XYZ file of C-alpha atoms in Angstrom:
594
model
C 0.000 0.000 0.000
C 1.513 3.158 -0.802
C 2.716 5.494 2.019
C 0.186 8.340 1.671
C -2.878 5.497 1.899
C -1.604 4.415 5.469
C -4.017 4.859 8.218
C -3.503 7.215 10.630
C -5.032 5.941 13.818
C -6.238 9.235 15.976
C -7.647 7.091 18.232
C -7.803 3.141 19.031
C -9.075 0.396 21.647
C -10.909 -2.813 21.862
C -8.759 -5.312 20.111
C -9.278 -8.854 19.322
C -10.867 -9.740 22.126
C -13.997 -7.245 20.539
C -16.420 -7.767 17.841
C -17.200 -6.782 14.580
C -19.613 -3.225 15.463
C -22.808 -3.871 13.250
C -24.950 -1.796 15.686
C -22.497 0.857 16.306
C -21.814 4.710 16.412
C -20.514 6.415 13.158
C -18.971 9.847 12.898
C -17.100 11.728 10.551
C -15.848 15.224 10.157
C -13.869 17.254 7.503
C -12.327 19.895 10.266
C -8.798 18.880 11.362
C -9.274 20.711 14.540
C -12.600 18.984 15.969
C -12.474 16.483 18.949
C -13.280 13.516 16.748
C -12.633 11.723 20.306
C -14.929 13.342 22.150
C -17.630 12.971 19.410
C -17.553 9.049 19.310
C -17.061 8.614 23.020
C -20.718 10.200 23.608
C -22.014 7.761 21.159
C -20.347 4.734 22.998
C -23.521 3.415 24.605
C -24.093 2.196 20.867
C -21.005 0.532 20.479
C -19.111 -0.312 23.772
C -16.535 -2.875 22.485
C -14.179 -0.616 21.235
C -13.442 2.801 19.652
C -11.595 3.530 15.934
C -10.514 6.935 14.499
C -8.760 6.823 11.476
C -7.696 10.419 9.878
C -7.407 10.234 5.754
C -6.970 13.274 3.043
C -9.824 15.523 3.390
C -11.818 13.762 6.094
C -11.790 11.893 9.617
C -13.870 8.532 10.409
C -14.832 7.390 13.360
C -16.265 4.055 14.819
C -17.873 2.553 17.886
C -18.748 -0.738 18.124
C -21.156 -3.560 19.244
C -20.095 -7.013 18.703
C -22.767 -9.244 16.790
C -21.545 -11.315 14.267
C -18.177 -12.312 12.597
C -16.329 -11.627 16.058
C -12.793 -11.227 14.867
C -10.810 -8.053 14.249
C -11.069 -8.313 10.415
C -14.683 -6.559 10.407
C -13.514 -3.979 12.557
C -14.389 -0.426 10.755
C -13.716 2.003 9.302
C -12.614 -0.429 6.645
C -10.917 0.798 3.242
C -10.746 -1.231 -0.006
C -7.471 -2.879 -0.781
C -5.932 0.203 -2.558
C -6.673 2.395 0.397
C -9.045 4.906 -1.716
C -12.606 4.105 -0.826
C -13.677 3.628 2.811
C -17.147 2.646 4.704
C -18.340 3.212 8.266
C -21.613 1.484 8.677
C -24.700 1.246 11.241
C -27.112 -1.477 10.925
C -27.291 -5.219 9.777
C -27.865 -6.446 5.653
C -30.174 -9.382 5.676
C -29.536 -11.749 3.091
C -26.157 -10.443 2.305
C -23.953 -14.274 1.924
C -25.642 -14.316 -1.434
C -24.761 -11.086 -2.623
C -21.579 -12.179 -1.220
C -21.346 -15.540 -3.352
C -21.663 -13.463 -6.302
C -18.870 -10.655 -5.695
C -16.552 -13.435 -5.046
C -17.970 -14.971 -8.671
C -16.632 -11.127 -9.423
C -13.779 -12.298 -8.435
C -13.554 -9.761 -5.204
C -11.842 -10.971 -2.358
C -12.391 -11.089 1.247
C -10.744 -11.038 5.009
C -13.489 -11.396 6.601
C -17.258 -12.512 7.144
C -19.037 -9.280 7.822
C -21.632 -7.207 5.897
C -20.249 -4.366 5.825
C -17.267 -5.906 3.392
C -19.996 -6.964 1.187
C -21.400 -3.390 1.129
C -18.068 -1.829 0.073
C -17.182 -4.241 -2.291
C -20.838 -3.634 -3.767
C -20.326 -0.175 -3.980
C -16.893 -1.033 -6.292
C -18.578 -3.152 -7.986
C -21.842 -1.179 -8.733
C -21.013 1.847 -7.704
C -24.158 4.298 -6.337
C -26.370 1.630 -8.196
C -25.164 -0.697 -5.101
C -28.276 0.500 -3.077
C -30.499 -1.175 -5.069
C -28.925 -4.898 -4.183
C -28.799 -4.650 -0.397
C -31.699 -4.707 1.728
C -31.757 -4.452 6.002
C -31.467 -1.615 8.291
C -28.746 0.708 7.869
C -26.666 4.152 8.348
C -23.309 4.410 6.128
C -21.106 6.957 4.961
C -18.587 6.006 2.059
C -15.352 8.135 1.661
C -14.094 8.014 -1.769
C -11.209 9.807 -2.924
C -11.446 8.892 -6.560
C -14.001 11.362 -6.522
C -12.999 13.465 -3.434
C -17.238 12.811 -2.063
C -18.153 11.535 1.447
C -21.938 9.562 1.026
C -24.230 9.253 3.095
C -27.209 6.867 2.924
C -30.086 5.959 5.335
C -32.355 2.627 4.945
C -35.996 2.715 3.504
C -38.030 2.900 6.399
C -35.750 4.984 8.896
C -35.092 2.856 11.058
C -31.552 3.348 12.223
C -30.615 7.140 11.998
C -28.340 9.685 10.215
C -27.545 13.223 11.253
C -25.340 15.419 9.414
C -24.113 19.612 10.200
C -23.288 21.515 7.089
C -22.191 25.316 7.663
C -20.063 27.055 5.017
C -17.050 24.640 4.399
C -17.687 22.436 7.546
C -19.623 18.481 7.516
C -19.943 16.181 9.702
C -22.232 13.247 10.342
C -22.940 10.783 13.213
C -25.898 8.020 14.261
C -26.975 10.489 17.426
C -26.758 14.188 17.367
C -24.816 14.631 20.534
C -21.863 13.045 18.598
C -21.524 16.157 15.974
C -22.622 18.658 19.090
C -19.302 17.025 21.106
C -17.210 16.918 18.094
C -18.188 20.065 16.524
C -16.153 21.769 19.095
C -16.391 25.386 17.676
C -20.290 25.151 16.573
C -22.325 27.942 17.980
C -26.041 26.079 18.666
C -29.047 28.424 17.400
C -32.286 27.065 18.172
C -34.756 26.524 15.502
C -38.051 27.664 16.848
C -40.291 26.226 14.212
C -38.901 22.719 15.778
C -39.839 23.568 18.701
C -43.786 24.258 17.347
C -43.573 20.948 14.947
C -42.377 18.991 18.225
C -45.951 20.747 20.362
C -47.603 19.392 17.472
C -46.336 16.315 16.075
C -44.593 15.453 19.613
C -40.939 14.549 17.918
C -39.232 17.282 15.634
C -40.070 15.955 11.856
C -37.297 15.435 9.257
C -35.409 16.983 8.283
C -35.241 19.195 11.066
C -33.497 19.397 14.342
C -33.672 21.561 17.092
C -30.722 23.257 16.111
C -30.392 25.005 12.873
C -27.512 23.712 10.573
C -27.955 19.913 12.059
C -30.359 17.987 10.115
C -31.637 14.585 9.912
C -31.097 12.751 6.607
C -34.369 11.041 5.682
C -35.143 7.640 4.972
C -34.573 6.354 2.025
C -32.539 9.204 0.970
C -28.799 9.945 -0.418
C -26.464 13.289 0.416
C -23.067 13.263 -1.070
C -20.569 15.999 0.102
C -17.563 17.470 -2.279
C -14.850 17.204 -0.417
C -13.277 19.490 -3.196
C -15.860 22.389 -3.540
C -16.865 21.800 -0.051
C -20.913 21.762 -0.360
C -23.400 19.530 -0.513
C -23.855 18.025 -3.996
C -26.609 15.803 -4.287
C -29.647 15.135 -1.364
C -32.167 13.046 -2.921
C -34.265 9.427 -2.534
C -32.814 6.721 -3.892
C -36.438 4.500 -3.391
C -40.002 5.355 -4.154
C -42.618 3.153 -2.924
C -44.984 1.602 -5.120
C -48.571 2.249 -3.949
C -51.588 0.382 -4.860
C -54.241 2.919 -5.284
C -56.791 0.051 -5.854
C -59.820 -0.731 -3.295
C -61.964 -3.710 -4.661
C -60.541 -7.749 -4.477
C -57.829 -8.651 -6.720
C -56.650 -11.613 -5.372
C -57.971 -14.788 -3.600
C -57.192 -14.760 0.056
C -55.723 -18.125 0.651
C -53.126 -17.504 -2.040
C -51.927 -14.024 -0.116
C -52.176 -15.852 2.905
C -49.279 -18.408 1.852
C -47.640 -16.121 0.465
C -47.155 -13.688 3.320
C -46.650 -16.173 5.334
C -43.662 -17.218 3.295
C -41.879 -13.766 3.198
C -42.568 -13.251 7.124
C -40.942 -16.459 7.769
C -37.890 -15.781 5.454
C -37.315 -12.544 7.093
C -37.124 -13.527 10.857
C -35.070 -16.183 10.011
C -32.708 -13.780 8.060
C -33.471 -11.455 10.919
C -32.223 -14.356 13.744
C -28.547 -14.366 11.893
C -26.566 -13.722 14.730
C -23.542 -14.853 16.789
C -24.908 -13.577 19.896
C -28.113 -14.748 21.586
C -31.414 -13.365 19.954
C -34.596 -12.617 21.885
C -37.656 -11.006 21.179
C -40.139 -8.169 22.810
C -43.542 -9.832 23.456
C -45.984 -7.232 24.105
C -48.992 -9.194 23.887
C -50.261 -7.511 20.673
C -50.667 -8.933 17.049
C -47.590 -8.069 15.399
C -44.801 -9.115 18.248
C -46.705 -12.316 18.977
C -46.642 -13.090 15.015
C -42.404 -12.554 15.296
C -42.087 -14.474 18.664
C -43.602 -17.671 17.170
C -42.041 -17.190 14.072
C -39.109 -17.236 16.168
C -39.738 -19.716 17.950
C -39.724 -22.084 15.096
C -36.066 -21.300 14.701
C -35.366 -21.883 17.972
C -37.945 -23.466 20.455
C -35.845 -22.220 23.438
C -36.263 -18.381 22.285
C -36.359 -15.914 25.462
C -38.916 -13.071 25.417
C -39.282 -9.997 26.746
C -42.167 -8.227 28.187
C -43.148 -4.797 30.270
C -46.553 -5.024 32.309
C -48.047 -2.223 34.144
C -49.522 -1.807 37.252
C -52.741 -0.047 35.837
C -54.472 -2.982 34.467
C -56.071 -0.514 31.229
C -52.533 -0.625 29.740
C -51.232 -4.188 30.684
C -51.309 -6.974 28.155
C -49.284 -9.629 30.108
C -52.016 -12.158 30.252
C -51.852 -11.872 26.451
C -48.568 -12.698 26.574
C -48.580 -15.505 28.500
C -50.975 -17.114 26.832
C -48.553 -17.731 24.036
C -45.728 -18.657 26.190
C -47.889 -21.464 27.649
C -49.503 -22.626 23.790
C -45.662 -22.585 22.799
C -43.889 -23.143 26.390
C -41.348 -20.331 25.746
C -39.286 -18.605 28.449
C -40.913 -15.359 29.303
C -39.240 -12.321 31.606
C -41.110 -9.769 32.478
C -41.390 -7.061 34.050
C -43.963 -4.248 36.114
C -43.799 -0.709 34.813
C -44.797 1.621 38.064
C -45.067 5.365 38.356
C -41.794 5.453 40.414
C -39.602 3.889 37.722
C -41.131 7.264 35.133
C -40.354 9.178 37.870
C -36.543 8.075 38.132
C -36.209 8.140 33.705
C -38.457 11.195 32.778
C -34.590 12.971 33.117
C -33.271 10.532 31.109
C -35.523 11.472 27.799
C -32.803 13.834 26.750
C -30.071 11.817 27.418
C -31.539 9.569 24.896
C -33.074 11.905 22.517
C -30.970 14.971 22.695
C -34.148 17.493 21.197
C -37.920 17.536 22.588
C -39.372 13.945 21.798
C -42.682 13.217 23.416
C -43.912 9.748 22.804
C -43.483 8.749 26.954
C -43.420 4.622 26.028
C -39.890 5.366 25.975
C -40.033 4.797 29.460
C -40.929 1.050 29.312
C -39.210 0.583 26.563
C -35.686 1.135 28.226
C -36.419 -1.063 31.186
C -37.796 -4.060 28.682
C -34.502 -3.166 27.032
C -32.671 -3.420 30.017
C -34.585 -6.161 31.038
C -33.461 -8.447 27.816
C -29.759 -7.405 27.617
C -29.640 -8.911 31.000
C -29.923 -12.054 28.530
C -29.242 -11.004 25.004
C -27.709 -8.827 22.528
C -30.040 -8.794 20.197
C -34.108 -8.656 19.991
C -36.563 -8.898 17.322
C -39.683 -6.408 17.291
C -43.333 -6.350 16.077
C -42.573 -2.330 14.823
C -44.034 -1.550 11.935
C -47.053 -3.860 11.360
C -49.800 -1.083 12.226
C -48.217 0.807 9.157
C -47.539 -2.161 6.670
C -50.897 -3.767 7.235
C -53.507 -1.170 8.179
C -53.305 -1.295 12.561
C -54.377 2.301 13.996
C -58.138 3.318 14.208
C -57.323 6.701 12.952
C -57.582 4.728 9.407
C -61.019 3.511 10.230
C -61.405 7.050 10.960
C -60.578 8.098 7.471
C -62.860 5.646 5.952
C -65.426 6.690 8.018
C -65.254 10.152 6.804
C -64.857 9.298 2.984
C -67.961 7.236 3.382
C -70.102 9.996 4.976
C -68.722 12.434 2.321
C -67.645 14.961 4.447
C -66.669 18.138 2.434
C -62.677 18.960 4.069
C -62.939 22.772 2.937
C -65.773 23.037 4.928
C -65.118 21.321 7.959
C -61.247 22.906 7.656
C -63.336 25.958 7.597
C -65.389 25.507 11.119
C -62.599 24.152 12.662
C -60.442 27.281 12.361
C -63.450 29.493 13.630
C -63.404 27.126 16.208
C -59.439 26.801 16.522
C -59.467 31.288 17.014
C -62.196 30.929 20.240
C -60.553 27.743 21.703
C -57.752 24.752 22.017
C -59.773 21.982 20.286
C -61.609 19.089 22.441
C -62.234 15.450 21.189
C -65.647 15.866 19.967
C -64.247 18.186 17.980
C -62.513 15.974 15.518
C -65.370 15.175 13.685
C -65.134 18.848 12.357
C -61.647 18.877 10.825
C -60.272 18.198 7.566
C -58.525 14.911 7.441
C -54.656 15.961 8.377
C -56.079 17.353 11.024
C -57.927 14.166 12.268
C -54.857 12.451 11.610
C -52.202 15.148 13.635
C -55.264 15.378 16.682
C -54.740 11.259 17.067
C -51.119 10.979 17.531
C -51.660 12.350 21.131
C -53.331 15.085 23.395
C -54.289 18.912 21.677
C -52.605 21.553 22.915
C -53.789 23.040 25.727
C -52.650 26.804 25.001
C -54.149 27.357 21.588
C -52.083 27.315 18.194
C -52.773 30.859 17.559
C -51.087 32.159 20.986
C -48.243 29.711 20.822
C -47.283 31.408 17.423
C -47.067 34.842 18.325
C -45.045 33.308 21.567
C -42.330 31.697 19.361
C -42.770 34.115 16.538
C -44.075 31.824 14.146
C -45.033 33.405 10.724
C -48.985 33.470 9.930
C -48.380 31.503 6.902
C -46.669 29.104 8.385
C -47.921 25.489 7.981
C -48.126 23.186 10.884
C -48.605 20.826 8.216
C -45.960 20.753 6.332
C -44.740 17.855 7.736
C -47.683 15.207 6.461
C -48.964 17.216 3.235
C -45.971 16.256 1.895
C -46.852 12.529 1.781
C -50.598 12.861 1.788
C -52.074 11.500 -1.452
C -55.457 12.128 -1.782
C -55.982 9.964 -4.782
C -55.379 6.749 -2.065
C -58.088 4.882 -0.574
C -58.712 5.935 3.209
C -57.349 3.203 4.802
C -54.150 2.754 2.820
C -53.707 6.730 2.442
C -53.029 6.680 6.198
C -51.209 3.743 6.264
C -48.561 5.794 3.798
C -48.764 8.431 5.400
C -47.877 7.268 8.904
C -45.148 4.926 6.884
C -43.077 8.104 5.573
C -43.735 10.308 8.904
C -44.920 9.063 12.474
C -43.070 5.521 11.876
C -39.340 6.994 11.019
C -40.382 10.013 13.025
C -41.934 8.806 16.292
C -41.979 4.527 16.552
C -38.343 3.824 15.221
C -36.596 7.108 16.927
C -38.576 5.554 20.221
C -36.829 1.786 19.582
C -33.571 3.056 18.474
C -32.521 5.287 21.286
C -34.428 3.519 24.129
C -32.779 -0.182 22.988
C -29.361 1.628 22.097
C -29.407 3.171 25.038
C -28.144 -0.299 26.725
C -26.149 -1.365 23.863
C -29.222 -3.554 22.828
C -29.753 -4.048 18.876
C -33.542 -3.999 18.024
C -34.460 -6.033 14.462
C -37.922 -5.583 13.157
C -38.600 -8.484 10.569
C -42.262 -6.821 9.425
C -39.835 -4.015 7.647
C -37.955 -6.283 5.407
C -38.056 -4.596 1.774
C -39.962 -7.415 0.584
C -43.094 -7.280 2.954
C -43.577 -3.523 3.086
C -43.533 -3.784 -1.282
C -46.017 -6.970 -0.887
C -48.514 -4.863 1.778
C -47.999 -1.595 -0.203
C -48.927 -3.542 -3.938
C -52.024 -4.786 -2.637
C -55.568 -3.291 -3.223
C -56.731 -2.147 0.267
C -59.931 -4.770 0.024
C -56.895 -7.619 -0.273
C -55.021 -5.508 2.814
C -58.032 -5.213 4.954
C -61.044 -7.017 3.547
C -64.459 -5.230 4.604
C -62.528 -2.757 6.222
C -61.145 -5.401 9.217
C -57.764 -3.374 10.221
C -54.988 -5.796 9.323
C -57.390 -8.551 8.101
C -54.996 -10.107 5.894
C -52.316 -10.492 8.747
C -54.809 -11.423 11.085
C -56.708 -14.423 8.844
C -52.357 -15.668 8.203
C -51.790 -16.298 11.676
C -54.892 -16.316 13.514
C -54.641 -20.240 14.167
C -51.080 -20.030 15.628
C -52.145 -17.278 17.738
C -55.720 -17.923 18.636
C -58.516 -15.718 18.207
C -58.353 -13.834 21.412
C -54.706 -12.315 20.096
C -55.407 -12.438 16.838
C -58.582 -9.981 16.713
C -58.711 -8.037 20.141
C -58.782 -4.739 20.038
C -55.701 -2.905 19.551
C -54.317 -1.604 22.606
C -51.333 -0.232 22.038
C -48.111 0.414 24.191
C -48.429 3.135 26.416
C -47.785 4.415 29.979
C -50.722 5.421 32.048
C -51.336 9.474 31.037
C -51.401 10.650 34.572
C -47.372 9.425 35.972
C -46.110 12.679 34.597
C -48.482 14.283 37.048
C -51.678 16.070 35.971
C -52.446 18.943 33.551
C -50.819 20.203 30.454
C -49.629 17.815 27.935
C -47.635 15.201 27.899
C -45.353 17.591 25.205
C -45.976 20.705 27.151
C -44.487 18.591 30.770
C -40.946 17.453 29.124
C -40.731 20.902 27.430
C -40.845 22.804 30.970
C -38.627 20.184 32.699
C -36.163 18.079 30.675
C -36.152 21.124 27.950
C -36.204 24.274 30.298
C -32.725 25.527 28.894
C -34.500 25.469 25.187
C -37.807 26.547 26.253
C -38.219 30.313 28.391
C -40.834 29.325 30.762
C -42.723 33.049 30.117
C -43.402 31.311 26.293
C -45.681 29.000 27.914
C-alpha cells in the first residue's frame, strides 16, 4: 500500500478480544481541529466494544462498536478497499447479504473477513451508487471516496436506524446520534430553531429533516447526500427508493393464495433477521404483530427468550396476552412491572436519549424491557411496523369513516379554524376537521394553550404550515385506509416509533431487528388493493386471517391496545409535550413562552 494510503489511527481500543460493530456509532468530520474523540465517546452506549478513528486526506472517520456477528478483528471499521481509496463506516445489519456475497466473489472480489459491511463496500466497487439497489436491512453508512474526493451518506428505507449530518459554510460532519456532531463540533455555535420547537408541540418529535438546532439535520429515509470534499458543499440530497402504492380498493386476489404467500416472506425474514452470533430474543408485548415474530421465532429456535413490560394499571397491561402464548408454545418469558416510580426516576433521562424535545413517553418502558433483555441477550426482534404495513391504527377507520359519509374537508377545515381562534380543540371536535387534522389530533393530546397564541409566543409566521410535515406525503388519490397507512409509513413511523426503539434499545447497547420491515413485505402490503389488505374494512385482516390459528382468536382480533404508559405518571395537567418541554427542555424553552 503506498505510504500516503496508510491509516492514521487518531484514536484506538478494543482489540481482538472485541467484535465486529454492526450496531455501532458512526462519525465523521472534515475539520482537522474537531475532537473527533470526544464525538464518538458520547455515542459509545451504541457501540461499547471498542473505539476507531482513522484520519485520511480531506476527512476523519470514526467508529464505535457492538459485537454481533463475525467476532474477529477483520470486520472492525472504518474499513478501506485494498488500494486504500474508498472507505465505509456502517450502522445497521444487511439481511440476506452471503448471497450477494457468493456473487462478488464470482466477481472475483476478495475477502478477510465474514461481515456485511465488506460486502457493502465491495458492492459499492462493484456497482457503484447503483449498489443501493442490491442490499436490503437496516442501515446508516457513509462512504469516503477519494477517486471522486465525495463523502456519502445513505439511510435505509423505512428509517429505522438514523443519520444526522451539520453543514455550515465549508464544515460536515455526520454521526448516528446528534450529541456526537454537538461534542465533536467543538467550535459550533447552537441556534435554536423555533419552528422545531412548534412541529415537536404538534407532532410530539421534531419531523425530518429538522433538528432543534439550525444547521444539524436529519437525513431522511430512504434518501442519499453526497458531500464534495473538493468544492466543499453539498452536492446531491435526494431518494434513492419510491414506494410503489396500490391505489386500488376492490378484491384482486384470492385470500388463501396471499395468505401463503405472506406467510412465506414473514418467515424468510425472521429467520434472516435471527442471523446472529450472539443470543437473539424477542419483545412480546402481547399484541398482534410481536406475537406473530415471537412464534415465528420460535420455530427457529424453540428455546427463544422473550421480553415483556406489564403495568400496574391494568387498562394498559397486556401480560395475560402474553402468557398465553408462552404457555400454547412453552417459551421462556421475563417480564417485568412498569410503576409510576420507575417514570419518575427516567423522565430525566428522555434527553439523554433523545438529545431534542421527543414526546412519545413509552420510551419509558421501553428502556427497562430493554434493560430487562440485555440482561440475557444482545439482540431482539420487534413487532414495529405492522400497524403501518398492514392497516393497525383506528385513525384509518377514521378516514374511511369520513370518505364514506362524504364529508366536504374545505368546509369542515373551515369551522374548525373558527373554532381553533375561540378555543384549544376538544375530542368531539374531531369530527369537524379536515382529514390531516384528524390524523395530527390522534397521535396524542391537543394543545392546551391554543395554536394561535403559541405562534405569536415563538414568533411563528402566519403563513406558516403546521402541516408541512404530512402534506408532503398525503395522497389524496389513495383509498382511506391505505392513504393513512402511507402516510404514517413516511412520517410518524421513522419520526416517532423507530426514533422511540432506536434510542431507548441503544441506550443499553441492545440491537432492536424488526422483521415486518424487510423490503420485501412492506412492497407486498404496499402492492395490494386495500380490500386484499383489509377485507371489509377489518384493520390488518390479511395479517390477522395468516396467523390467527397459531395465535388464537383472542390475540389475533382483540382490540388494539397499544403500548403506552398510564397518562397521569407525569403528574396532571398540560400535555404530555408541554411537561418534558418545561422540565427536561427548560434551557431550550423560556418558561414566560408557555
Amino acid at each position: 500500500m503506498p505510504k500516503k494510503w496508510q491509516d492514521k489511527f487518531l484514536y484506538s481500543c478494543g482489540g481482538d478480544d472485541g467484535g465486529n460493530g454492526f450496531m455501532c456509532g458512526i462519525l465523521g468530520g472534515n475539520n482537522t481541529g474537531w475532537d473527533y474523540g470526544a464525538g464518538i465517546a458520547h455515542m459509545q452506549h451504541r457501540g461499547p466494544d471498542g473505539i476507531r478513528i482513522v484520519e485520511r486526506p480531506g476527512f476523519t472517520l470514526a467508529f464505535a462498536r457492538l459485537a454481533i456477528m463475525d467476532l474477529s478483528e477483520n470486520g472492525m471499521q472504518p474499513m478501506f478497499s485494498e488500494d486504500g481509496r474508498v472507505g465505509i463506516v456502517y450502522n445497521g445489519e444487511i439481511y440476506g447479504y452471503q448471497g450477494l456475497k457468493a456473487e462478488l466473489e464470482k466477481m472475483r472480489f476478495r475477502f478477510r473477513s465474514e461481515s456485511d459491511t465488506e460486502v457493502i463496500l465491495n458492492a459499492y466497487l462493484a456497482w457503484g451508487d447503483r449498489f443501493i439497489d442490491r442490499i436490503d436491512g437496516m442501515f446508516a453508512l457513509a462512504i469516503y471516496d477519494f477517486r471522486d474526493e465525495t463523502i456519502k451518506l445513505y439511510r435505509d428505507r423505512a428509517g429505522i436506524k438514523p443519520l444526522y449530518y451539520y453543514c455550515l459554510e465549508s464544515d460536515f460532519a455526520f454521526a448516528s446520534e446528534m450529541k456526537g456532531i454537538i461534542h465533536l463540533c467543538t467550535d459550533m455555535k447552537l441556534q435554536k430553531d423555533d419552528t422545531a420547537i412548534y412541529d415537536y408541540l404538534n407532532y410530539s418529535y421534531i419531523p425530518e429533516p429538522k433538528t432543534v438546532y439550525k444547521n444539524i439535520f436529519k437525513l431522511e429515509p430512504a434518501h442519499r447526500l453526497v458531500y464534495s470534499l473538493r468544492k466543499k458543499k453539498i452536492s446531491v440530497r435526494e431518494a434513492y427508493w419510491k414506494l410503489r402504492v396500490s391505489g386500488a380498493e376492490g378484491k384482486r386476489k384470492k385470500a388463501d393464495e396471499l395468505v401463503e404467500e405472506l406467510r412465506n416472506l414473514i418467515r424468510m425474514s425472521v429467520r434472516r433477521h435471527m442471523t446472529a452470533d450472539v443470543p437473539v430474543g424477542t419483545f412480546l408485548s402481547g399484541g398482534i404483530d410481536s406475537s406473530i415474530v415471537t412464534y415465528e421465532s420460535s420455530l427457529q429456535n424453540p428455546k427463544i427468550e422473550t421480553f415483556s413490560m406489564g403495568f400496574a394499571d391494568r387498562r394498559y397491561d397486556e401480560l395475560r396476552y402474553a402468557q398465553s402464548l408462552v404457555d400454547k408454545y412453552g417459551l421462556t418469558m421475563n417480564q417485568r412491572v412498569f410503576q409510576r416510580k420507575d417514570c419518575t426516576m427516567l423522565v430525566g433521562k428522555i434527553r439523554e436519549w433523545y438529545d431534542e424535545p421527543f414526546a412519545d413517553v413509552s420510551a419509558f418502558p421501553t428502556y427497562l424491557v430493554s434493560s430487562l433483555a440485555k440482561e440475557k441477550v444482545d439482540v431482539v426482534l420487534t413487532g414495529d411496523g405492522g400497524d403501518e404495513v398492514f392497516g393497525g391504527y383506528p385513525r384509518y377507520t377514521m378516514l374511511q369513516e369520513r370518505e364514506k359519509n362524504g364529508i366536504d374537508n374545505l368546509l369542515v377545515s373551515g369551522i374548525f379554524q373558527h373554532l381553533n381562534r375561540r378555543r384549544a380543540f376538544t375530542g368531539w371536535e374531531t369530527v369537524f376537521m379536515d382529514d390531516l387534522s384528524c390524523l395530527l389530533s390522534s397521535y396524542g393530546e391537543p394543545l392546551s394553550s391554543g395554536d394561535r397564541a403559541l405562534r405569536k409566543k415563538l414568533g411563528i409566521p402566519k403563513d406558516y404550515d403546521r402541516f408541512w410535515h404530512m402534506r408532503k406525503y398525503y395522497v389524496k388519490d389513495l383509498p382511506a385506509i391505505t392513504r393513512g397507512q402511507y402516510l404514517d409509513f413516511k412520517t410518524y413511523l421513522p419520526g416517532s416509533v423507530l426514533t422511540k426503539v432506536d434510542r431507548a434499545s441503544m441506550a443499553v447497547s441492545l440491537e432492536t431487528r424488526v422483521p415486518l420491515l424487510d423490503r420485501e413485505i412492506i412492497e407486498f402490503a404496499f402492492g395490494l388493493s386495500q380490500e386484499d389488505r383489509c377485507p371489509c374494512g377489518l384493520l390488518k385482516g390479511l395479517l390477522k386471517k395468516a396467523y390467527q390459528e397459531e395465535l388464537g382468536r383472542g390475540i389475533a382480533y382483540r382490540k388494539k391496545q397499544g403500548f403506552n404508559m398510564p397518562t397521569d405518571y407525569l403528574g396532571a395537567g398540560d400535555t404530555a409535550r408541554e411537561k418534558l418541554l418545561r422540565t427536561v427542555w427548560r434551557d431550550i424553552w423560556r418558561e414566560e413562552d408557555m
